Amino acid sequence: MEALITLLPGDGIGPEVTAAAHRVLKTVADIHGHTFTFDVRLIGGAAIDKTRNPLPADTVASCMESSAVFLGAVGGPRWSGPHVSVRPEKGLLELRSVLGVYANLRPVLVIDELIDASPLKPEYLSGVDLIVVRELTGGIYFGKKTRDETLATDLCTYHTHEIERIVRVAAKLATGRRGKLCSVDKANVLETSRLWRDVTDKTIAREFPDIEVETLLVDAAAMHLLSRPKDFDVIVTENMFGDILTDEASMLTGSLGMLPSASLGDSARGLFEPIHGSAPDIAGKDIANPCGAIASAALLLRHSLGLASEADMVEGAIRKAIQAGARTADIATAEGTSLSTTAMTDLIIDQLN
């Protein structure tokens, strides 16, 4: 097949892990006879430095013409602080809105060989395989914001249709997995969460009556995610809660660097990125873990290009490399040796070949 893929390396370690994903996608194309064309564009702090805009118009145009979009990371201390008027993260929020990607899928799969990399006890981890479905274009991140010298506000808003569509995505996923859905809210305090719970209950009862549903307050969910992670199958929640819970869930896998994500909407075009952020403290050192980015490339193959077997092959290559002992610094044991970003990518590509 032929596909145009827009690459947005961004900031910090973003260019390094994007390069790793790029190499893997090129390898997949070569092995299977596909033609992937890549268009590299600016976003975030890198775009601010060159254009004063965190999401330039030509970046948007490339993304809208592409089959899929891959993002490295945005942000860093150079573009933060109370007196900064334009932040890199604004470009990412605008991109999600422009692309209409409202459903963020974050798989959390524990590889047995990495159990020792997690701070949790091993008996909690073997067999953990869950997906967090995070609503991505509503809630407090997109609400009206105000600030003066003594007061700041962030408005959290959700509409019924926004809740219905994200719950449908999560429920359909659960139907194809173990048939278990956990909805996370804060309905004992927040009106948006009370609406979330009411709409979720009605949607599930009307459209997915065979699914087993559990409802948890977000503070309880944070606790249970560590005390009984194997019980979870698909978790659905609002924007901010999903952002926080998936960072917590990364500790089940041993590192934030292991987790991929897929942001999807009503079209095939999706936005794919590792969840780890820009990690400016290690940028340029060739030590970042590329696994989350490469696994995000696998999600790109599966969800935007419809290449499920190729996606399976990439995910299998990551597992095989780790099973063979390949480790970056974030998942290495105290006595073990760690690989560079480039060397880890090399070994994953060796497994592909």
Coordinates of C-alpha atoms in Angstrom, one line a residue:
M1 CA 0.0 0.0 0.0
E2 CA 1.0 3.7 -0.3
A3 CA 0.7 6.1 2.6
L4 CA 1.8 9.6 3.5
I5 CA 2.9 9.8 7.2
T6 CA 3.6 13.2 8.8
L7 CA 6.3 13.1 11.4
L8 CA 6.4 15.7 14.1
P9 CA 9.6 15.2 16.1
G10 CA 8.9 18.1 18.5
D11 CA 11.1 18.8 21.5
G12 CA 13.5 17.2 23.9
I13 CA 13.9 13.4 23.2
G14 CA 11.1 13.7 20.6
P15 CA 13.5 13.8 17.6
E16 CA 15.4 10.8 18.9
V17 CA 12.4 8.5 19.5
T18 CA 10.7 9.7 16.3
A19 CA 13.9 8.7 14.4
A20 CA 13.6 5.2 15.9
A21 CA 9.9 4.9 14.9
H22 CA 10.8 6.3 11.4
R23 CA 13.4 3.6 11.0
V24 CA 11.0 0.8 12.0
L25 CA 8.3 2.0 9.7
K26 CA 10.7 2.1 6.8
T27 CA 11.8 -1.4 7.6
V28 CA 8.2 -2.6 7.7
A29 CA 7.6 -1.0 4.3
D30 CA 10.7 -2.6 2.8
I31 CA 9.8 -6.1 4.1
H32 CA 6.2 -6.0 3.0
G33 CA 6.5 -4.0 -0.2
H34 CA 4.7 -0.9 1.0
T35 CA 5.5 2.7 -0.1
F36 CA 5.5 5.0 2.9
T37 CA 6.3 8.7 2.2
F38 CA 7.4 10.8 5.3
D39 CA 6.9 14.5 5.7
V40 CA 8.7 16.1 8.7
R41 CA 7.2 19.2 10.2
L42 CA 7.5 21.5 13.2
I43 CA 5.4 21.5 16.4
G44 CA 5.8 22.7 19.9
G45 CA 8.8 24.6 21.2
A46 CA 10.8 23.9 18.0
A47 CA 8.0 25.6 16.0
I48 CA 7.9 28.5 18.4
D49 CA 11.6 29.1 18.0
K50 CA 11.3 29.2 14.2
T51 CA 7.8 30.6 13.6
R52 CA 6.5 31.9 17.0
N53 CA 3.6 29.5 16.5
P54 CA 3.5 26.1 18.2
L55 CA 1.4 24.7 15.4
P56 CA 2.3 26.4 12.0
A57 CA -0.2 26.3 9.2
D58 CA 2.0 24.2 7.0
T59 CA 2.2 21.6 9.8
V60 CA -1.6 21.5 9.9
A61 CA -1.8 21.2 6.1
S62 CA 0.6 18.3 6.1
C63 CA -1.3 16.5 8.8
M64 CA -4.6 16.9 7.1
E65 CA -3.2 15.5 3.8
S66 CA -1.6 12.5 5.5
S67 CA -2.8 9.0 6.2
A68 CA -1.4 9.2 9.8
V69 CA 0.5 11.5 12.1
F70 CA 3.4 10.5 14.4
L71 CA 4.4 12.8 17.2
G72 CA 7.6 12.6 19.3
A73 CA 7.0 15.0 22.3
V74 CA 6.5 18.7 23.0
G75 CA 7.6 21.0 25.8
G76 CA 10.5 21.8 28.0
P77 CA 11.8 24.4 30.5
R78 CA 12.9 26.8 27.7
W79 CA 9.2 27.5 26.9
S80 CA 7.7 27.4 30.4
G81 CA 7.3 29.8 33.3
P82 CA 4.8 32.4 34.4
H83 CA 5.8 35.0 31.9
V84 CA 5.7 32.8 28.8
S85 CA 2.8 33.8 26.5
V86 CA 2.8 30.9 24.1
R87 CA 3.5 27.3 25.3
P88 CA 4.4 24.3 23.2
E89 CA 1.5 22.3 24.6
K90 CA -0.9 24.7 23.0
G91 CA 0.2 23.3 19.6
L92 CA -0.6 19.7 20.7
L93 CA -4.0 20.6 22.1
E94 CA -4.8 22.5 18.8
L95 CA -3.6 19.6 16.7
R96 CA -5.9 17.1 18.6
S97 CA -8.8 19.4 18.0
V98 CA -8.0 20.0 14.3
L99 CA -7.6 16.3 13.6
G100 CA -10.8 15.5 15.6
V101 CA -9.1 12.8 17.6
Y102 CA -11.3 12.5 20.7
A103 CA -10.4 8.9 21.8
N104 CA -6.9 8.3 23.3
L105 CA -6.0 4.6 23.6
R106 CA -3.2 3.7 26.0
P107 CA -2.4 0.0 26.2
V108 CA -0.6 -1.2 29.3
L109 CA 0.9 -4.6 28.8
V110 CA 3.4 -6.1 31.3
I111 CA 6.2 -8.1 29.7
D112 CA 7.2 -10.8 32.1
E113 CA 10.9 -10.2 31.6
L114 CA 10.4 -6.6 32.8
I115 CA 8.6 -7.4 36.0
D116 CA 11.7 -6.7 38.0
A117 CA 11.9 -3.2 36.5
S118 CA 8.6 -2.3 38.2
P119 CA 8.6 -1.0 41.8
L120 CA 5.5 -3.2 42.4
K121 CA 5.7 -6.8 43.8
P122 CA 6.0 -9.4 41.0
E123 CA 2.8 -11.2 42.1
Y124 CA 0.7 -8.2 41.2
L125 CA 2.1 -7.8 37.7
S126 CA 2.2 -11.1 35.7
G127 CA -0.8 -11.2 33.3
V128 CA -1.5 -7.4 33.4
D129 CA -3.1 -6.4 30.1
L130 CA -5.4 -3.4 30.1
I131 CA -6.3 -0.4 27.9
V132 CA -7.1 3.1 29.2
V133 CA -9.4 5.0 26.9
R134 CA -9.1 8.7 27.7
E135 CA -11.4 11.4 26.4
L136 CA -9.1 13.8 24.6
T137 CA -10.8 16.9 23.3
G138 CA -13.0 18.0 26.2
G139 CA -12.8 18.7 29.9
I140 CA -10.6 21.0 31.9
Y141 CA -7.7 21.1 29.4
F142 CA -10.0 22.7 26.8
G143 CA -12.2 24.8 29.0
K144 CA -12.0 28.6 29.2
K145 CA -9.1 29.8 31.4
T146 CA -8.7 33.1 33.3
R147 CA -5.9 34.5 35.4
D148 CA -5.0 37.7 37.2
E149 CA -2.6 38.5 40.0
T150 CA -4.8 36.9 42.6
L151 CA -7.1 34.4 40.9
A152 CA -7.0 31.7 38.2
T153 CA -9.8 29.5 36.8
D154 CA -10.0 26.5 34.5
L155 CA -13.5 25.6 33.3
C156 CA -14.3 21.9 33.0
T157 CA -17.1 21.2 30.5
Y158 CA -18.6 18.0 29.1
H159 CA -21.5 17.5 26.7
T160 CA -23.6 14.3 26.5
H161 CA -22.5 13.5 23.0
E162 CA -18.8 13.7 24.0
I163 CA -19.3 11.2 26.8
E164 CA -21.5 8.9 24.6
R165 CA -18.9 8.6 21.8
I166 CA -16.0 7.9 24.1
V167 CA -17.9 5.3 26.1
R168 CA -18.9 3.6 22.8
V169 CA -15.2 3.4 21.8
A170 CA -14.3 1.8 25.1
A171 CA -17.3 -0.6 25.2
K172 CA -16.5 -1.8 21.6
L173 CA -12.9 -2.5 22.7
A174 CA -14.1 -4.4 25.8
T175 CA -16.5 -6.5 23.6
G176 CA -13.5 -7.7 21.7
R177 CA -11.4 -8.4 24.8
R178 CA -12.6 -9.8 28.2
G179 CA -15.9 -7.9 28.2
K180 CA -15.1 -5.8 31.3
L181 CA -15.3 -2.0 31.4
C182 CA -14.4 0.3 34.3
S183 CA -15.7 3.8 34.2
V184 CA -13.7 6.3 36.3
D185 CA -15.2 9.6 37.5
K186 CA -15.5 11.9 40.6
A187 CA -19.3 11.9 40.9
N188 CA -19.3 12.5 44.6
V189 CA -18.0 16.0 44.0
L190 CA -18.1 17.1 40.4
E191 CA -21.2 17.8 38.3
T192 CA -19.4 16.9 35.1
S193 CA -18.7 13.5 36.6
R194 CA -22.3 13.1 37.6
L195 CA -23.3 13.7 34.0
W196 CA -20.5 11.3 32.9
R197 CA -21.9 8.5 35.2
D198 CA -25.5 9.0 34.1
V199 CA -24.6 9.0 30.4
T200 CA -22.3 6.1 30.7
D201 CA -24.9 4.0 32.6
K202 CA -27.6 4.7 30.0
T203 CA -25.3 4.1 27.0
I204 CA -24.0 0.8 28.3
A205 CA -27.5 -0.4 29.3
R206 CA -29.0 0.6 26.0
E207 CA -26.2 -0.5 23.6
F208 CA -23.9 -2.9 25.4
P209 CA -26.0 -4.9 28.0
D210 CA -23.6 -7.9 28.0
I211 CA -20.6 -6.0 29.2
E212 CA -19.6 -6.2 32.9
V213 CA -19.3 -2.6 34.2
E214 CA -17.5 -1.4 37.3
T215 CA -17.7 2.3 38.3
L216 CA -14.9 3.8 40.4
L217 CA -14.1 7.2 41.8
V218 CA -10.8 8.4 40.5
D219 CA -9.0 8.3 43.9
A220 CA -10.2 4.7 44.4
A221 CA -9.2 3.8 40.8
A222 CA -5.7 5.1 41.5
M223 CA -5.4 2.8 44.4
H224 CA -6.9 -0.3 42.7
L225 CA -4.7 0.2 39.7
L226 CA -1.7 -0.7 41.9
S227 CA -3.4 -3.1 44.3
R228 CA -5.2 -5.3 41.7
P229 CA -4.1 -4.3 38.2
K230 CA -4.9 -7.7 36.7
D231 CA -8.6 -7.1 37.3
F232 CA -8.8 -4.3 34.8
D233 CA -9.6 -4.9 31.1
V234 CA -10.7 -1.5 29.6
I235 CA -10.8 1.7 31.6
V236 CA -12.7 4.8 30.3
T237 CA -12.4 8.2 31.8
E238 CA -12.3 11.9 31.2
N239 CA -9.3 13.9 29.9
M240 CA -7.4 14.9 33.1
F241 CA -8.1 11.7 35.0
G242 CA -6.9 9.6 32.0
D243 CA -3.7 11.7 31.8
I244 CA -2.8 11.1 35.4
L245 CA -3.9 7.4 35.7
T246 CA -1.9 6.4 32.6
D247 CA 1.3 7.9 34.0
E248 CA 0.6 5.9 37.1
A249 CA -0.1 2.8 35.1
S250 CA 3.3 3.1 33.4
M251 CA 4.9 1.9 36.6
L252 CA 3.3 -1.4 36.1
T253 CA 5.4 -1.9 32.9
G254 CA 8.5 -0.6 34.6
S255 CA 8.9 2.7 32.8
L256 CA 7.0 5.6 31.2
G257 CA 9.2 4.9 28.2
M258 CA 7.3 1.7 27.4
L259 CA 3.8 3.1 26.9
P260 CA 2.4 3.9 23.4
S261 CA -0.8 5.8 22.5
A262 CA -3.2 6.2 19.7
S263 CA -5.5 9.2 19.4
L264 CA -8.4 8.4 17.1
G265 CA -11.5 10.0 15.8
D266 CA -14.2 9.2 13.2
S267 CA -11.8 9.0 10.3
A268 CA -8.9 6.6 9.7
R269 CA -6.3 9.3 10.2
G270 CA -5.0 9.1 13.8
L271 CA -2.3 10.8 15.9
F272 CA 0.3 8.4 17.5
E273 CA 2.8 9.2 20.2
P274 CA 4.6 7.7 23.2
I275 CA 3.2 9.1 26.4
H276 CA 6.5 9.9 28.1
G277 CA 6.9 13.6 27.3
S278 CA 10.0 15.5 26.2
A279 CA 12.3 14.5 29.0
P280 CA 14.7 17.5 28.5
D281 CA 17.1 16.2 31.1
I282 CA 18.2 13.3 28.8
A283 CA 17.6 15.0 25.4
G284 CA 20.5 14.6 23.0
K285 CA 22.2 11.8 25.0
D286 CA 20.9 8.9 22.9
I287 CA 19.7 7.1 26.1
A288 CA 15.9 7.5 25.8
N289 CA 13.8 4.3 25.6
P290 CA 12.4 4.0 22.0
C291 CA 10.0 1.2 22.8
G292 CA 7.0 3.5 23.5
A293 CA 7.5 5.3 20.2
I294 CA 8.1 2.1 18.2
A295 CA 4.9 0.5 19.8
S296 CA 3.1 3.7 18.8
A297 CA 4.3 3.1 15.3
A298 CA 2.7 -0.3 15.5
L299 CA -0.6 1.3 16.6
L300 CA -0.3 3.6 13.6
L301 CA 0.0 0.5 11.3
R302 CA -3.0 -1.1 12.9
H303 CA -5.4 1.7 13.3
S304 CA -4.7 4.2 10.5
L305 CA -3.2 2.0 7.8
G306 CA -5.2 -1.2 8.5
L307 CA -2.0 -3.3 8.6
A308 CA -2.7 -5.6 11.5
S309 CA -0.2 -8.3 10.8
E310 CA 2.6 -5.7 10.3
A311 CA 1.6 -4.2 13.7
D312 CA 1.7 -7.6 15.3
M313 CA 5.1 -8.1 13.9
V314 CA 6.5 -4.8 15.3
E315 CA 5.0 -5.5 18.8
G316 CA 6.5 -9.0 18.6
A317 CA 9.9 -7.6 17.7
I318 CA 9.8 -5.4 20.8
R319 CA 9.0 -8.3 23.0
K320 CA 11.6 -10.5 21.5
A321 CA 14.3 -7.9 21.9
I322 CA 13.4 -7.5 25.5
Q323 CA 13.2 -11.2 26.1
A324 CA 16.7 -11.5 24.6
G325 CA 18.0 -9.1 27.2
A326 CA 17.9 -5.7 25.4
R327 CA 17.5 -2.9 27.9
T328 CA 17.7 0.9 27.9
A329 CA 18.7 2.6 31.2
D330 CA 15.2 3.1 32.4
I331 CA 14.4 -0.6 32.4
A332 CA 17.9 -2.1 33.1
T333 CA 18.6 -3.9 36.4
A334 CA 21.2 -2.5 38.7
E335 CA 23.8 -5.1 37.6
G336 CA 22.8 -5.1 33.9
T337 CA 24.1 -3.1 31.0
S338 CA 22.0 -0.6 29.2
L339 CA 21.8 0.2 25.5
S340 CA 21.5 3.5 23.7
T341 CA 18.4 4.6 21.9
T342 CA 20.0 3.7 18.6
A343 CA 21.3 0.3 19.7
M344 CA 17.9 -0.7 21.2
T345 CA 16.3 0.3 17.9
D346 CA 18.9 -1.7 16.0
L347 CA 18.0 -4.8 18.0
I348 CA 14.3 -4.4 17.4
I349 CA 14.9 -4.0 13.7
D350 CA 17.1 -7.1 13.8
Q351 CA 14.1 -9.0 15.2
L352 CA 11.9 -7.6 12.4
N353 CA 14.3 -8.9 9.8

